[in-house]
């Protein structure tokens, strides 16, 4: 199931995403007692996280928060996703600390950091009595090269089928070493929401939603049973043919 929604600006997009979060989290807490979500870094979700931080009556006590990916940099670094998400969102909310699952970069290598994160996910799965992580919601961004999470075009990590989280190395130093969730986890989610903003993303959004170029990691996001939703601002959606748009 796939849906594309276009918004006038990021304020409206963020308002809609907050409503969906409310709907999904309340429904999941009602049926199974908790709600689990994995969040991305990047610039795009900033306005959304700030708006979400003001929603004090959501079921935060039953919410489990995971990270989609992380750069292997110290927590204090501006490039650390957990730092950004903590500052914009988590520290404003009453989420029990044990429900917050950062990808810790205090390990000596990105590999050991990924292994530690995987163990954390596995013990969370045991605590909620599931064999495989099945996040209720995963929030993703898209890079201009079609990457999503820290899954980059052509990388060996795209073929990963066994591990839940892996280390990512790149020749390009500016990309940093990273740790990322893998496709088996992302595609097992109940709801996957992409967010994209700005004219710089228009060409890649066309490749992803219309051309569906299968080599692009963002196209490889295809939930097994869950729902896939694209939340786009007008500029990011400007090259998508009108007939494809459902709002
Ligand atoms: C990260 C994510 C990455 C991001 C895209 C889009 O940066 O933490 O790994 O996948 O979502 O690169 O980034 P922007 O939102 O900054 O455009």
JSON list of C-alpha atoms in Angstrom, two decimals, residues 1-3 5 16-17 19-29 31-32 34-40 48 64 66 68 133-141 148 181-195 221-231:
[
{"chain": "A", "resi": 1, "resn": "UNK", "atom": "CA", "xyz": [0.00, 0.00, 0.00]},
{"chain": "A", "resi": 2, "resn": "UNK", "atom": "CA", "xyz": [1.49, 3.34, -1.03]},
{"chain": "A", "resi": 3, "resn": "UNK", "atom": "CA", "xyz": [0.34, 6.91, -0.59]},
{"chain": "A", "resi": 5, "resn": "UNK", "atom": "CA", "xyz": [0.74, 13.46, 0.09]},
{"chain": "A", "resi": 16, "resn": "UNK", "atom": "CA", "xyz": [-0.19, 16.25, 9.30]},
{"chain": "A", "resi": 17, "resn": "UNK", "atom": "CA", "xyz": [2.66, 14.02, 10.50]},
{"chain": "A", "resi": 19, "resn": "UNK", "atom": "CA", "xyz": [-1.81, 13.88, 13.53]},
{"chain": "A", "resi": 20, "resn": "UNK", "atom": "CA", "xyz": [-0.72, 10.56, 12.02]},
{"chain": "A", "resi": 21, "resn": "UNK", "atom": "CA", "xyz": [1.66, 9.94, 14.94]},
{"chain": "A", "resi": 22, "resn": "UNK", "atom": "CA", "xyz": [-1.24, 10.55, 17.35]},
{"chain": "A", "resi": 23, "resn": "UNK", "atom": "CA", "xyz": [-3.49, 8.19, 15.44]},
{"chain": "A", "resi": 24, "resn": "UNK", "atom": "CA", "xyz": [-0.96, 5.36, 15.07]},
{"chain": "A", "resi": 25, "resn": "UNK", "atom": "CA", "xyz": [0.48, 5.60, 18.58]},
{"chain": "A", "resi": 26, "resn": "UNK", "atom": "CA", "xyz": [-2.92, 5.69, 20.28]},
{"chain": "A", "resi": 27, "resn": "UNK", "atom": "CA", "xyz": [-4.21, 2.78, 18.21]},
{"chain": "A", "resi": 28, "resn": "UNK", "atom": "CA", "xyz": [-1.13, 0.65, 18.95]},
{"chain": "A", "resi": 29, "resn": "UNK", "atom": "CA", "xyz": [-1.18, 1.43, 22.67]},
{"chain": "A", "resi": 31, "resn": "UNK", "atom": "CA", "xyz": [-4.38, -2.83, 21.00]},
{"chain": "A", "resi": 32, "resn": "UNK", "atom": "CA", "xyz": [-1.05, -4.06, 22.30]},
{"chain": "A", "resi": 34, "resn": "UNK", "atom": "CA", "xyz": [2.94, 0.07, 23.49]},
{"chain": "A", "resi": 35, "resn": "UNK", "atom": "CA", "xyz": [4.03, 1.98, 20.40]},
{"chain": "A", "resi": 36, "resn": "UNK", "atom": "CA", "xyz": [7.47, 1.66, 18.77]},
{"chain": "A", "resi": 37, "resn": "UNK", "atom": "CA", "xyz": [9.07, 4.10, 16.38]},
{"chain": "A", "resi": 38, "resn": "UNK", "atom": "CA", "xyz": [12.45, 4.54, 14.68]},
{"chain": "A", "resi": 39, "resn": "UNK", "atom": "CA", "xyz": [13.52, 8.10, 13.83]},
{"chain": "A", "resi": 40, "resn": "UNK", "atom": "CA", "xyz": [15.90, 9.60, 11.26]},
{"chain": "A", "resi": 48, "resn": "UNK", "atom": "CA", "xyz": [8.16, 18.01, 12.78]},
{"chain": "A", "resi": 64, "resn": "UNK", "atom": "CA", "xyz": [9.68, 3.14, 22.56]},
{"chain": "A", "resi": 66, "resn": "UNK", "atom": "CA", "xyz": [14.81, 3.82, 18.28]},
{"chain": "A", "resi": 68, "resn": "UNK", "atom": "CA", "xyz": [17.17, 4.60, 12.12]},
{"chain": "A", "resi": 133, "resn": "UNK", "atom": "CA", "xyz": [11.54, -6.19, 15.31]},
{"chain": "A", "resi": 134, "resn": "UNK", "atom": "CA", "xyz": [8.32, -4.88, 13.85]},
{"chain": "A", "resi": 135, "resn": "UNK", "atom": "CA", "xyz": [8.33, -1.14, 14.39]},
{"chain": "A", "resi": 136, "resn": "UNK", "atom": "CA", "xyz": [4.93, 0.50, 14.28]},
{"chain": "A", "resi": 137, "resn": "UNK", "atom": "CA", "xyz": [6.40, 3.51, 12.53]},
{"chain": "A", "resi": 138, "resn": "UNK", "atom": "CA", "xyz": [9.69, 4.27, 10.79]},
{"chain": "A", "resi": 139, "resn": "UNK", "atom": "CA", "xyz": [10.46, 7.79, 9.67]},
{"chain": "A", "resi": 140, "resn": "UNK", "atom": "CA", "xyz": [12.91, 8.12, 6.78]},
{"chain": "A", "resi": 141, "resn": "UNK", "atom": "CA", "xyz": [14.55, 10.87, 4.74]},
{"chain": "A", "resi": 148, "resn": "UNK", "atom": "CA", "xyz": [17.84, 6.46, 2.82]},
{"chain": "A", "resi": 181, "resn": "UNK", "atom": "CA", "xyz": [19.12, -0.39, 10.45]},
{"chain": "A", "resi": 182, "resn": "UNK", "atom": "CA", "xyz": [18.92, -2.84, 7.54]},
{"chain": "A", "resi": 183, "resn": "UNK", "atom": "CA", "xyz": [16.17, -3.52, 5.00]},
{"chain": "A", "resi": 184, "resn": "UNK", "atom": "CA", "xyz": [14.78, -6.60, 6.80]},
{"chain": "A", "resi": 185, "resn": "UNK", "atom": "CA", "xyz": [13.96, -4.31, 9.75]},
{"chain": "A", "resi": 186, "resn": "UNK", "atom": "CA", "xyz": [12.78, -1.33, 7.72]},
{"chain": "A", "resi": 187, "resn": "UNK", "atom": "CA", "xyz": [10.54, -3.41, 5.47]},
{"chain": "A", "resi": 188, "resn": "UNK", "atom": "CA", "xyz": [9.03, -5.27, 8.41]},
{"chain": "A", "resi": 189, "resn": "UNK", "atom": "CA", "xyz": [7.54, -2.04, 9.80]},
{"chain": "A", "resi": 190, "resn": "UNK", "atom": "CA", "xyz": [3.81, -1.38, 9.96]},
{"chain": "A", "resi": 191, "resn": "UNK", "atom": "CA", "xyz": [4.10, 2.18, 8.62]},
{"chain": "A", "resi": 192, "resn": "UNK", "atom": "CA", "xyz": [7.05, 3.73, 6.80]},
{"chain": "A", "resi": 193, "resn": "UNK", "atom": "CA", "xyz": [6.84, 7.50, 6.30]},
{"chain": "A", "resi": 194, "resn": "UNK", "atom": "CA", "xyz": [9.29, 9.30, 4.03]},
{"chain": "A", "resi": 195, "resn": "UNK", "atom": "CA", "xyz": [9.61, 13.07, 4.36]},
{"chain": "A", "resi": 221, "resn": "UNK", "atom": "CA", "xyz": [11.95, 0.39, 0.88]},
{"chain": "A", "resi": 222, "resn": "UNK", "atom": "CA", "xyz": [8.88, -1.71, 0.28]},
{"chain": "A", "resi": 223, "resn": "UNK", "atom": "CA", "xyz": [7.12, -2.82, 3.46]},
{"chain": "A", "resi": 224, "resn": "UNK", "atom": "CA", "xyz": [6.23, -6.54, 3.41]},
{"chain": "A", "resi": 225, "resn": "UNK", "atom": "CA", "xyz": [2.81, -5.91, 4.90]},
{"chain": "A", "resi": 226, "resn": "UNK", "atom": "CA", "xyz": [2.92, -2.34, 6.13]},
{"chain": "A", "resi": 227, "resn": "UNK", "atom": "CA", "xyz": [1.99, 0.96, 4.58]},
{"chain": "A", "resi": 228, "resn": "UNK", "atom": "CA", "xyz": [4.39, 3.27, 2.69]},
{"chain": "A", "resi": 229, "resn": "UNK", "atom": "CA", "xyz": [3.67, 7.00, 2.75]},
{"chain": "A", "resi": 230, "resn": "UNK", "atom": "CA", "xyz": [5.52, 9.90, 1.10]},
{"chain": "A", "resi": 231, "resn": "UNK", "atom": "CA", "xyz": [5.03, 13.29, 2.73]}
]
